[in-house]
């Protein structure tokens, strides 16, 4: 009896860890989220019971308490359970809540981290979230609710990445502008990143809301000067040009 909280990676099914894939292939029960690639679920041990615990704004399946109950019940029945979550299980996915519920029920578990969309989705749009001379910090926020104290203390420098906020982009833009950032600050919204359906929309704080009306989750927003470099290193679609940004950078320091 054991539960593995496994990160499935950001979308492309090949972006899972070796350990994560091995566990999927050998588990007795696979409990997965909505964002997990069907190609990974197809890898499950043919004898495994597969439970779709996917939850989302439209397709509400199970409340979190019910998922916790299923995990505990399955483990107590003696099964090896893989709880497969999009990206990294401990990033905005209630993985911590599940871990606490397992501890309370005295169920042994392990966490198998995954590649989070935080870095991977911008990377597939050609955007490094930090870049020498442009941003040496990055703040990641959940756009699920804009009531939290973090939204009152947005950084005026560096990169801002927002998960789950695409439907509230107008309010997010307002908050960022209120900190004094220029309306010309570049912004990218990336829909279904790392998958064949990846769609990248670039603009500025002034026009991104207008440009992204048709975008649907999952989508991630990245705000800051780093977005401009993607004009040169958009490797996923093959648009690369080292001169786009390279010449404007300070000389490399060997330190
Ligand atoms: N644990 C996950 C995040 C869960 S919250 C992780 O580490 O990546 C879900 C949010 O992640 C989505 O609303 C979206 O903002 C972002 N996201 C996940 N996969 C994505 C993808 N393929 N493309 C764009 N955004 C994605």
XYZ file of N, CA and C and ligand atoms in Angstrom:
791
model
N 0.856 -1.201 0.000
C 0.000 0.000 0.000
C 0.879 1.235 0.000
N 0.764 1.979 -1.093
C 1.535 3.216 -1.153
C 0.925 4.126 -2.212
N 1.044 5.418 -1.985
C 0.551 6.377 -2.971
C 1.720 7.195 -3.497
N 1.767 7.361 -4.799
C 2.779 8.202 -5.427
C 2.086 9.422 -6.021
N 2.457 10.589 -5.536
C 1.930 11.839 -6.112
C 2.892 12.220 -7.231
N 2.450 11.982 -8.481
C 3.371 12.064 -9.625
C 3.037 13.274 -10.504
N 4.061 13.997 -10.910
C 3.891 15.098 -11.853
C 3.931 14.568 -13.277
N 2.932 14.926 -14.075
C 2.827 14.410 -15.451
C 3.578 15.299 -16.446
N 4.054 16.448 -15.999
C 4.680 17.385 -16.933
C 3.640 18.307 -17.547
N 4.099 19.239 -18.387
C 3.253 20.365 -18.799
C 2.266 20.103 -19.927
N 2.317 18.981 -20.599
C 1.390 18.775 -21.713
C 1.913 17.702 -22.657
N 3.087 17.959 -23.260
C 3.729 16.949 -24.097
C 3.980 15.710 -23.238
N 3.398 14.542 -23.628
C 3.519 13.354 -22.773
C 4.967 12.890 -22.583
N 5.871 13.321 -23.448
C 7.268 12.893 -23.284
C 7.978 13.682 -22.180
N 7.343 14.735 -21.703
C 7.984 15.551 -20.670
C 7.595 15.075 -19.263
N 7.648 13.761 -19.063
C 7.424 13.181 -17.733
C 8.760 12.599 -17.279
N 8.947 12.420 -15.996
C 10.205 11.825 -15.532
C 10.199 10.317 -15.808
N 11.394 9.738 -15.849
C 11.540 8.288 -16.050
C 10.817 7.552 -14.925
N 11.003 8.045 -13.701
C 10.367 7.402 -12.540
C 8.838 7.511 -12.615
N 8.342 8.656 -13.057
C 6.899 8.845 -13.169
C 6.307 7.847 -14.148
N 6.948 7.685 -15.289
C 6.431 6.765 -16.313
C 6.463 5.314 -15.812
N 7.572 4.941 -15.154
C 7.669 3.572 -14.611
C 6.531 3.291 -13.635
N 6.208 4.263 -12.819
C 5.137 4.065 -11.827
C 3.777 3.927 -12.506
N 3.537 4.725 -13.558
C 2.273 4.620 -14.307
C 2.134 3.207 -14.893
N 3.257 2.691 -15.386
C 3.221 1.392 -16.074
C 3.053 0.215 -15.118
N 3.286 0.444 -13.826
C 3.263 -0.691 -12.897
C 2.220 -0.561 -11.778
N 1.495 0.559 -11.729
C 0.583 0.766 -10.587
C -0.674 -0.117 -10.685
N -1.388 -0.224 -9.567
C -2.680 -0.941 -9.553
C -3.823 0.014 -9.863
N -3.675 1.263 -9.429
C -4.744 2.258 -9.618
C -4.107 3.572 -10.081
N -4.708 4.163 -11.126
C -4.225 5.457 -11.618
C -5.355 6.471 -11.470
N -5.107 7.493 -10.678
C -6.111 8.552 -10.491
C -5.533 9.816 -11.127
N -6.172 10.281 -12.206
C -5.542 11.379 -12.939
C -6.433 12.601 -13.043
N -5.786 13.717 -13.362
C -6.470 15.006 -13.501
C -6.873 15.252 -14.946
N -7.633 16.308 -15.114
C -8.137 16.719 -16.429
C -7.000 17.102 -17.401
N -5.946 17.751 -16.862
C -4.908 18.287 -17.752
C -3.899 17.240 -18.218
N -4.011 16.019 -17.689
C -3.008 15.007 -18.027
C -3.234 14.477 -19.445
N -2.144 14.339 -20.212
C -2.231 13.874 -21.597
C -2.809 12.456 -21.682
N -3.777 12.227 -22.584
C -4.326 10.872 -22.778
C -3.238 9.867 -23.151
N -2.170 10.341 -23.777
C -1.081 9.433 -24.161
C -0.393 8.848 -22.922
N -0.396 9.586 -21.832
C 0.212 9.053 -20.598
C -0.729 8.064 -19.931
N -2.021 8.364 -19.979
C -3.002 7.450 -19.375
C -2.992 6.119 -20.137
N -2.761 6.217 -21.446
C -2.696 5.006 -22.278
C -1.508 4.121 -21.906
N -0.538 4.691 -21.210
C 0.643 3.920 -20.792
C 0.368 3.080 -19.546
N -0.791 3.265 -18.939
C -1.064 2.590 -17.659
C -1.020 1.076 -17.820
N -0.537 0.443 -16.801
C -0.601 -1.001 -16.672
C -2.003 -1.461 -17.109
N -2.110 -2.403 -18.086
C -3.429 -2.805 -18.601
C -4.366 -3.333 -17.512
N -3.780 -3.836 -16.425
C -4.627 -4.342 -15.324
C -5.070 -3.229 -14.372
N -4.515 -2.053 -14.557
C -4.775 -0.987 -13.586
C -6.192 -0.439 -13.723
N -6.738 -0.048 -12.597
C -8.019 0.669 -12.612
C -7.699 2.154 -12.833
N -8.354 2.749 -13.822
C -8.074 4.156 -14.138
C -9.266 5.009 -13.701
N -8.995 5.986 -12.869
C -10.065 6.869 -12.373
C -9.779 8.299 -12.823
N -10.734 8.877 -13.538
C -10.588 10.269 -13.974
C -11.170 11.186 -12.901
N -10.282 11.832 -12.187
C -10.726 12.749 -11.130
C -10.722 14.180 -11.636
N -10.642 14.309 -12.948
C -10.519 15.629 -13.559
C -11.565 16.593 -13.052
N -11.099 17.731 -12.699
C -12.069 18.733 -12.250
C -11.704 20.037 -12.931
N -12.713 20.797 -13.233
C -12.457 22.051 -13.905
C -13.701 22.885 -13.875
N -13.614 24.118 -14.363
C -14.767 25.012 -14.300
C -16.014 24.415 -14.963
N -15.833 23.726 -16.103
C -17.013 23.186 -16.792
C -17.360 21.772 -16.330
N -16.322 20.924 -16.320
C -16.581 19.507 -16.037
C -16.225 19.172 -14.604
N -17.063 19.540 -13.693
C -16.787 19.221 -12.293
C -17.022 17.736 -12.083
N -15.981 17.045 -11.643
C -16.150 15.606 -11.429
C -16.238 15.278 -9.953
N -15.162 15.534 -9.224
C -15.124 15.196 -7.802
C -14.668 16.408 -6.995
N -15.297 16.648 -5.873
C -14.703 17.647 -4.962
C -13.409 17.074 -4.372
N -12.510 17.940 -3.898
C -11.221 17.472 -3.387
C -11.381 16.445 -2.270
N -12.386 16.640 -1.413
C -12.567 15.699 -0.295
C -12.864 14.294 -0.826
N -13.562 14.240 -1.950
C -13.916 12.951 -2.553
C -12.647 12.309 -3.155
N -11.805 13.110 -3.781
C -10.544 12.575 -4.329
C -9.692 12.023 -3.183
N -9.590 12.777 -2.104
C -8.813 12.305 -0.955
C -9.367 10.963 -0.457
N -10.697 10.885 -0.414
C -11.335 9.655 0.080
C -11.007 8.466 -0.833
N -11.072 8.702 -2.161
C -10.766 7.633 -3.131
C -9.321 7.159 -2.954
N -8.387 8.125 -2.831
C -6.968 7.768 -2.693
C -6.761 6.898 -1.453
N -7.357 7.335 -0.343
C -7.162 6.621 0.928
C -7.783 5.217 0.848
N -8.988 5.166 0.282
C -9.697 3.881 0.167
C -8.901 2.888 -0.689
N -8.400 3.376 -1.821
C -7.655 2.507 -2.732
C -6.359 2.013 -2.090
N -5.693 2.904 -1.361
C -4.439 2.492 -0.710
C -4.725 1.493 0.401
N -5.784 1.766 1.163
C -6.117 0.854 2.275
C -6.528 -0.528 1.775
N -6.978 -0.595 0.508
C -7.308 -1.903 -0.084
C -6.027 -2.643 -0.507
N -4.874 -2.027 -0.242
C -3.601 -2.700 -0.517
C -2.981 -2.354 -1.854
N -3.557 -1.384 -2.544
C -3.082 -1.054 -3.888
C -1.904 -0.072 -3.895
N -1.130 -0.162 -4.982
C -0.156 0.888 -5.284
C -0.884 1.886 -6.171
N -0.996 3.111 -5.679
C -1.814 4.117 -6.362
C -0.916 5.215 -6.914
N -1.120 5.548 -8.192
C -0.460 6.720 -8.749
C -1.498 7.830 -8.861
N -1.204 8.929 -8.217
C -2.056 10.120 -8.331
C -1.329 11.052 -9.296
N -1.823 11.093 -10.547
C -1.105 11.796 -11.615
C -1.703 13.183 -11.821
N -0.841 14.191 -11.661
C -1.313 15.572 -11.745
C -0.510 16.335 -12.789
N -1.153 17.294 -13.451
C -0.472 18.071 -14.483
C 0.717 18.834 -13.924
N 1.763 18.970 -14.711
C 2.936 19.749 -14.301
C 3.619 19.119 -13.114
N 3.798 19.891 -12.056
C 4.372 19.397 -10.803
C 3.254 19.279 -9.774
N 3.228 18.164 -9.011
C 2.093 17.960 -8.105
C 2.002 18.990 -6.974
N 3.124 19.645 -6.670
C 3.105 20.609 -5.562
C 3.007 22.057 -6.042
N 2.613 22.253 -7.303
C 2.430 23.617 -7.814
C 0.954 23.809 -8.145
N 0.256 24.619 -7.374
C -1.146 24.979 -7.628
C -2.046 23.800 -7.968
N -1.794 22.633 -7.427
C -2.643 21.505 -7.828
C -3.248 20.790 -6.641
N -3.217 21.403 -5.468
C -3.731 20.789 -4.246
C -2.972 19.517 -3.872
N -1.754 19.352 -4.393
C -0.925 18.195 -4.036
C -0.597 18.216 -2.552
N -0.373 19.394 -2.020
C -0.083 19.529 -0.591
C -1.266 19.074 0.258
N -2.477 19.426 -0.184
C -3.685 19.002 0.543
C -3.800 17.483 0.556
N -3.496 16.891 -0.606
C -3.593 15.436 -0.688
C -2.565 14.788 0.230
N -1.336 15.345 0.228
C -0.282 14.805 1.091
C -0.721 14.873 2.559
N -1.310 15.999 2.960
C -1.747 16.152 4.355
C -2.844 15.145 4.700
N -3.763 14.930 3.740
C -4.838 13.961 3.975
C -4.253 12.553 4.136
N -3.213 12.244 3.359
C -2.598 10.908 3.447
C -1.868 10.749 4.776
N -1.200 11.811 5.198
C -0.504 11.762 6.496
C -1.524 11.524 7.610
N -2.640 12.259 7.541
C -3.674 12.124 8.575
C -4.239 10.704 8.603
N -4.296 10.063 7.434
C -4.854 8.704 7.363
C -3.768 7.643 7.525
N -2.529 8.095 7.777
C -1.405 7.187 7.999
C -1.089 6.320 6.776
N -1.195 6.907 5.590
C -0.897 6.184 4.341
C 0.499 6.621 3.864
N 1.391 5.665 3.617
C 2.721 6.067 3.127
C 2.636 6.621 1.702
N 3.407 7.654 1.429
C 3.383 8.224 0.073
C 4.752 8.783 -0.300
N 4.930 8.953 -1.612
C 6.132 9.619 -2.126
C 5.685 10.650 -3.146
N 6.490 11.694 -3.285
C 6.224 12.718 -4.292
C 7.238 12.539 -5.426
N 6.737 12.461 -6.647
C 7.617 12.416 -7.823
C 7.403 13.729 -8.580
N 8.319 14.679 -8.425
C 8.111 16.003 -9.034
C 7.967 15.915 -10.550
N 7.350 16.925 -11.104
C 7.192 16.979 -12.560
C 7.702 18.304 -13.090
N 7.807 18.384 -14.402
C 8.200 19.648 -15.038
C 6.972 20.552 -15.018
N 7.093 21.668 -14.334
C 5.938 22.552 -14.203
C 5.747 23.395 -15.459
N 4.487 23.724 -15.711
C 4.203 24.635 -16.822
C 4.841 26.007 -16.596
N 5.155 26.329 -15.347
C 5.718 27.653 -15.034
C 6.925 27.962 -15.915
N 7.828 26.993 -16.029
C 9.024 27.221 -16.852
C 8.887 26.606 -18.234
N 8.223 25.428 -18.319
C 8.223 24.690 -19.584
C 7.378 25.366 -20.658
N 6.235 25.914 -20.273
C 5.356 26.522 -21.279
C 6.010 27.779 -21.880
N 6.542 28.697 -21.052
C 7.299 29.797 -21.672
C 8.479 29.289 -22.514
N 9.161 28.245 -22.051
C 10.328 27.741 -22.806
C 9.927 27.319 -24.216
N 8.740 26.683 -24.328
C 8.276 26.240 -25.652
C 7.782 27.398 -26.513
N 7.626 28.570 -25.887
C 7.285 29.765 -26.673
C 8.551 30.593 -26.926
N 9.714 30.032 -26.549
C 10.978 30.735 -26.772
C 11.263 31.810 -25.745
N 10.637 31.699 -24.566
C 10.803 32.743 -23.545
C 11.487 32.170 -22.300
N 12.743 32.589 -22.058
C 13.370 32.208 -20.786
C 12.770 33.104 -19.686
N 12.346 32.543 -18.560
C 11.648 33.393 -17.578
C 12.597 34.359 -16.873
N 13.895 34.060 -16.901
C 14.891 35.063 -16.491
C 15.880 35.194 -17.636
N 16.504 36.353 -17.736
C 17.506 36.537 -18.785
C 18.466 37.645 -18.357
N 19.769 37.329 -18.512
C 20.822 38.293 -18.160
C 20.506 39.680 -18.726
N 20.480 40.637 -17.850
C 20.270 42.017 -18.282
C 18.801 42.415 -18.407
N 17.899 41.449 -18.356
C 16.475 41.779 -18.517
C 15.646 41.496 -17.273
N 15.870 40.328 -16.680
C 15.087 39.967 -15.491
C 15.891 38.962 -14.683
N 16.170 39.296 -13.440
C 16.881 38.320 -12.594
C 15.956 37.825 -11.487
N 14.658 38.020 -11.693
C 13.692 37.446 -10.755
C 12.419 37.115 -11.511
N 11.651 36.225 -10.911
C 10.368 35.867 -11.511
C 9.391 35.556 -10.392
N 8.243 36.174 -10.453
C 7.207 35.914 -9.454
C 6.088 35.137 -10.130
N 5.623 34.095 -9.482
C 4.557 33.269 -10.052
C 3.305 33.428 -9.197
N 2.200 33.746 -9.830
C 0.956 33.952 -9.092
C -0.160 33.092 -9.668
N -1.090 32.760 -8.787
C -2.308 32.118 -9.252
C -3.326 33.211 -9.570
N -3.932 33.124 -10.744
C -4.963 34.083 -11.119
C -6.348 33.597 -10.769
N -6.401 32.493 -10.035
C -7.690 31.899 -9.673
C -8.533 32.902 -8.884
N -7.869 33.533 -7.913
C -8.542 34.606 -7.176
C -7.563 35.771 -7.084
N -8.048 36.974 -7.321
C -7.166 38.136 -7.246
C -7.302 38.829 -5.891
N -7.906 38.130 -4.923
C -8.131 38.736 -3.608
C -6.952 38.559 -2.661
N -6.053 37.616 -2.992
C -4.947 37.302 -2.071
C -3.996 38.481 -1.893
N -3.268 38.506 -0.766
C -2.364 39.619 -0.479
C -1.257 39.786 -1.521
N -0.854 38.681 -2.172
C 0.209 38.793 -3.185
C -0.183 39.753 -4.305
N -1.469 39.808 -4.598
C -1.917 40.686 -5.687
C -1.850 42.166 -5.298
N -1.669 42.409 -3.988
C -1.487 43.799 -3.530
C -0.011 44.183 -3.537
N 0.868 43.215 -3.777
C 2.306 43.488 -3.679
C 3.031 42.977 -4.915
N 2.563 43.366 -6.058
C 3.198 42.903 -7.295
C 4.557 43.578 -7.460
N 5.540 42.832 -7.968
C 6.857 43.440 -8.156
C 6.842 44.426 -9.324
N 7.630 45.483 -9.198
C 7.690 46.472 -10.280
C 8.810 46.130 -11.261
N 9.661 45.164 -10.889
C 10.736 44.720 -11.781
C 10.661 43.207 -11.935
N 11.327 42.689 -12.979
C 11.383 41.240 -13.157
C 10.144 40.708 -13.853
N 10.131 39.381 -13.988
C 9.076 38.704 -14.752
C 7.913 38.314 -13.833
N 6.702 38.426 -14.371
C 5.508 37.940 -13.653
C 4.878 36.827 -14.490
N 4.689 35.671 -13.879
C 3.999 34.560 -14.554
C 2.687 34.317 -13.815
N 1.597 34.233 -14.560
C 0.292 33.995 -13.933
C -0.317 32.709 -14.495
N -0.628 31.784 -13.599
C -1.321 30.564 -13.996
C -2.804 30.756 -13.696
N -3.626 30.104 -14.469
C -5.079 30.054 -14.213
C -5.780 31.404 -14.314
N -5.179 32.397 -14.927
C -5.790 33.713 -14.866
C -6.351 34.234 -16.170
N -6.446 33.366 -17.182
C -6.698 33.902 -18.516
C -8.073 34.567 -18.641
N -9.015 34.106 -17.835
C -10.360 34.706 -17.911
C -10.445 36.028 -17.153
N -9.395 36.315 -16.361
C -9.409 37.568 -15.588
C -8.297 38.490 -16.053
N -7.863 38.292 -17.302
C -6.696 39.029 -17.774
C -6.889 40.545 -17.699
N -8.119 41.011 -17.924
C -8.358 42.464 -17.849
C -8.023 43.011 -16.460
N -8.463 42.285 -15.425
C -8.173 42.744 -14.054
C -6.691 42.611 -13.720
N -6.070 41.547 -14.248
C -4.636 41.341 -13.986
C -3.833 42.486 -14.596
N -4.164 42.834 -15.836
C -3.468 43.928 -16.523
C -3.628 45.234 -15.728
N -4.833 45.463 -15.246
C -5.100 46.674 -14.444
C -4.202 46.727 -13.213
N -4.099 45.590 -12.537
C -3.278 45.537 -11.313
C -1.818 45.805 -11.628
N -1.342 45.231 -12.740
C 0.081 45.403 -13.073
C 0.346 46.853 -13.487
N -0.553 47.432 -14.250
C -0.385 48.843 -14.657
C -0.384 49.760 -13.420
N -1.192 49.391 -12.422
C -1.288 50.216 -11.213
C 0.026 50.285 -10.445
N 0.925 49.314 -10.686
C 2.228 49.341 -9.993
C 3.190 50.304 -10.675
N 2.795 50.849 -11.814
C 3.640 51.823 -12.493
C 4.378 51.263 -13.702
N 4.161 49.984 -14.018
C 4.815 49.440 -15.228
C 4.212 50.114 -16.459
N 5.039 50.255 -17.486
C 4.598 50.915 -18.714
C 3.551 50.083 -19.445
N 2.635 50.779 -20.128
C 1.628 50.082 -20.933
C 2.284 49.337 -22.092
N 3.537 49.693 -22.407
C 4.268 49.010 -23.491
C 4.963 47.740 -23.013
N 4.844 47.413 -21.735
C 5.467 46.187 -21.212
C 4.962 44.985 -22.015
N 5.887 44.172 -22.539
C 5.440 43.023 -23.338
C 4.766 41.930 -22.505
N 3.791 41.274 -23.122
C 3.032 40.196 -22.471
C 2.848 39.075 -23.488
N 2.966 37.833 -23.035
C 2.596 36.702 -23.899
C 1.567 35.854 -23.168
N 0.590 35.378 -23.911
C -0.370 34.402 -23.392
C -0.168 33.135 -24.214
N 0.064 32.026 -23.520
C 0.375 30.772 -24.209
C -0.708 29.749 -23.870
N -1.379 29.299 -24.898
C -2.498 28.355 -24.755
C -1.986 26.956 -25.112
N -2.349 25.954 -24.313
C -1.979 24.551 -24.572
C -0.499 24.389 -24.913
N 0.340 24.998 -24.103
C 1.786 24.971 -24.341
C 2.366 23.571 -24.359
N 3.405 23.372 -25.126
C 4.177 22.124 -25.326
C 3.399 21.052 -26.085
N 2.202 21.361 -26.549
C 1.407 20.373 -27.299
C 1.275 20.846 -28.754
N 0.778 19.966 -29.642
C 0.590 20.399 -31.035
C -0.412 21.556 -31.146
N -1.255 21.751 -30.120
C -2.238 22.843 -30.158
C -1.690 24.143 -29.573
N -0.389 24.158 -29.267
C 0.190 25.371 -28.661
C -0.103 26.605 -29.509
N -0.538 27.672 -28.810
C -0.846 28.919 -29.505
C -0.283 30.055 -28.655
N 0.573 30.851 -29.247
C 1.223 31.934 -28.506
C 0.710 33.263 -29.034
N 0.214 34.093 -28.118
C -0.248 35.429 -28.522
C 0.596 36.447 -27.779
N 1.217 37.347 -28.550
C 2.074 38.342 -27.912
C 1.496 39.732 -28.111
N 1.692 40.568 -27.104
C 1.233 41.944 -27.189
C 1.876 42.743 -26.084
N 1.164 43.749 -25.631
C 1.643 44.584 -24.525
C 0.520 44.684 -23.494
N 0.828 45.296 -22.369
C -0.228 45.483 -21.365
C -1.384 46.270 -21.975
N -1.084 47.091 -22.980
C -2.126 47.929 -23.583
C -3.101 47.129 -24.454
N -2.610 46.093 -25.141
C -3.503 45.446 -26.116
C -3.731 43.950 -25.914
N -3.110 43.341 -24.883
C -3.184 41.875 -24.775
C -4.606 41.387 -24.475
N -5.374 42.163 -23.746
C -6.738 41.714 -23.403
C -7.567 41.578 -24.678
N -7.476 42.586 -25.520
C -8.201 42.578 -26.789
C -7.780 41.399 -27.665
N -6.442 41.118 -27.663
C -5.914 40.073 -28.549
C -6.230 38.656 -28.080
N -6.617 38.488 -26.824
C -6.720 37.121 -26.288
C -8.156 36.729 -25.923
N -9.116 37.405 -26.496
C -10.520 37.116 -26.137
C -10.905 35.660 -26.423
N -10.301 35.050 -27.449
C -10.703 33.687 -27.823
C -9.895 32.604 -27.110
N -8.956 32.983 -26.265
C -8.089 31.990 -25.624
C -8.863 31.194 -24.570
N -8.588 29.893 -24.532
C -9.256 29.006 -23.579
C -8.210 28.321 -22.698
N -8.544 27.996 -21.461
C -7.604 27.265 -20.609
C -7.299 25.872 -21.188
N -6.118 25.302 -20.905
C -5.093 25.870 -20.043
C -4.273 26.927 -20.782
N -4.075 28.030 -20.123
C -3.231 29.073 -20.694
C -2.472 29.767 -19.570
N -1.306 30.238 -19.924
C -0.424 30.871 -18.945
C -0.038 32.249 -19.476
N 0.076 33.213 -18.579
C 0.419 34.577 -18.978
C 1.800 34.921 -18.447
N 2.621 35.531 -19.279
C 3.951 35.942 -18.833
C 4.147 37.413 -19.206
N 4.517 38.197 -18.187
C 4.604 39.647 -18.336
C 6.039 40.077 -18.042
N 6.627 40.859 -18.929
C 7.974 41.384 -18.680
C 8.807 41.415 -19.945
N 9.962 42.073 -19.838
C 10.811 42.291 -21.015
C 11.289 40.990 -21.660
N 11.358 39.889 -20.871
C 11.842 38.624 -21.433
C 10.994 38.162 -22.620
N 9.741 38.602 -22.665
C 8.851 38.172 -23.754
C 9.424 38.600 -25.116
N 10.121 39.718 -25.140
C 10.656 40.219 -26.416
C 11.716 39.304 -27.027
N 12.447 38.569 -26.181
C 13.521 37.723 -26.731
C 12.958 36.602 -27.578
N 11.706 36.252 -27.334
C 11.133 35.128 -28.078
C 11.089 35.433 -29.573
N 11.171 36.701 -29.945
C 11.241 37.017 -31.373
C 12.507 36.420 -31.987
N 13.529 36.162 -31.143
C 14.782 35.599 -31.659
C 14.945 34.120 -31.395
N 14.351 33.607 -30.283
C 14.625 32.202 -29.950
C 13.363 31.346 -29.878
N 12.481 31.570 -30.822
C 11.245 30.800 -30.899
C 11.539 29.467 -31.585
N 12.300 28.606 -30.891
C 12.818 27.359 -31.470
C 11.711 26.379 -31.837
N 10.591 26.390 -31.101
C 9.539 25.381 -31.293
C 8.889 25.552 -32.658
N 8.741 26.791 -33.097
C 8.166 27.002 -34.426
C 9.249 27.295 -35.466
N 10.503 27.292 -35.009
C 11.610 27.397 -35.961
C 12.029 28.818 -36.297
N 11.523 29.809 -35.574
C 11.924 31.193 -35.834
C 13.053 31.594 -34.888
N 14.266 31.477 -35.391
C 15.398 31.833 -34.545
C 16.262 32.870 -35.247
N 16.773 33.810 -34.481
C 17.622 34.867 -35.030
C 18.393 35.474 -33.861
N 19.693 35.104 -33.779
C 20.499 35.507 -32.620
C 20.695 37.019 -32.548
N 20.483 37.716 -33.649
C 20.753 39.162 -33.617
C 19.579 39.963 -33.069
N 18.426 39.336 -32.953
C 17.247 40.091 -32.528
C 17.473 40.771 -31.194
N 18.048 40.028 -30.286
C 18.254 40.613 -28.971
C 19.734 40.650 -28.587
N 20.487 39.691 -29.108
C 21.875 39.487 -28.662
C 22.710 40.748 -28.635
N 22.580 41.587 -29.643
C 23.446 42.756 -29.735
C 23.133 43.793 -28.666
N 21.936 43.723 -28.078
C 21.553 44.735 -27.089
C 21.969 44.341 -25.672
N 22.616 43.171 -25.551
C 22.921 42.695 -24.208
C 24.263 43.202 -23.716
N 24.393 43.337 -22.388
C 25.709 43.654 -21.839
C 26.667 42.481 -22.081
N 27.975 42.749 -22.093
C 28.945 41.679 -22.352
C 28.836 40.600 -21.284
N 29.081 39.353 -21.698
C 29.032 38.226 -20.761
C 30.144 38.332 -19.735
N 29.803 38.128 -18.472
C 30.812 38.098 -17.422
C 31.035 36.639 -17.051
N 32.314 36.252 -16.945
C 32.592 34.886 -16.494
C 32.635 34.873 -14.967
N 31.507 34.579 -14.342
C 31.575 34.525 -12.872
C 30.745 33.372 -12.334
N 0.653 21.771 -11.319
C 0.578 22.462 -12.591
C -0.289 23.710 -12.531
C -1.731 23.444 -12.157
S -2.731 24.873 -12.276
C 1.996 22.786 -13.078
O 2.964 22.615 -12.327
O 2.135 23.169 -14.236
C -3.273 24.787 -13.947
C -2.739 25.960 -14.707
O -1.420 25.704 -15.193
C -3.520 26.292 -15.955
O -4.663 27.066 -15.677
C -2.500 27.065 -16.756
O -2.358 28.395 -16.281
C -1.226 26.324 -16.424
N -0.937 25.298 -17.444
C -0.822 23.990 -17.243
N -0.537 23.335 -18.394
C -0.474 24.285 -19.354
C -0.221 24.254 -20.748
N 0.044 23.115 -21.395
N -0.246 25.432 -21.432
C -0.498 26.591 -20.792
N -0.734 26.671 -19.474
C -0.721 25.544 -18.755
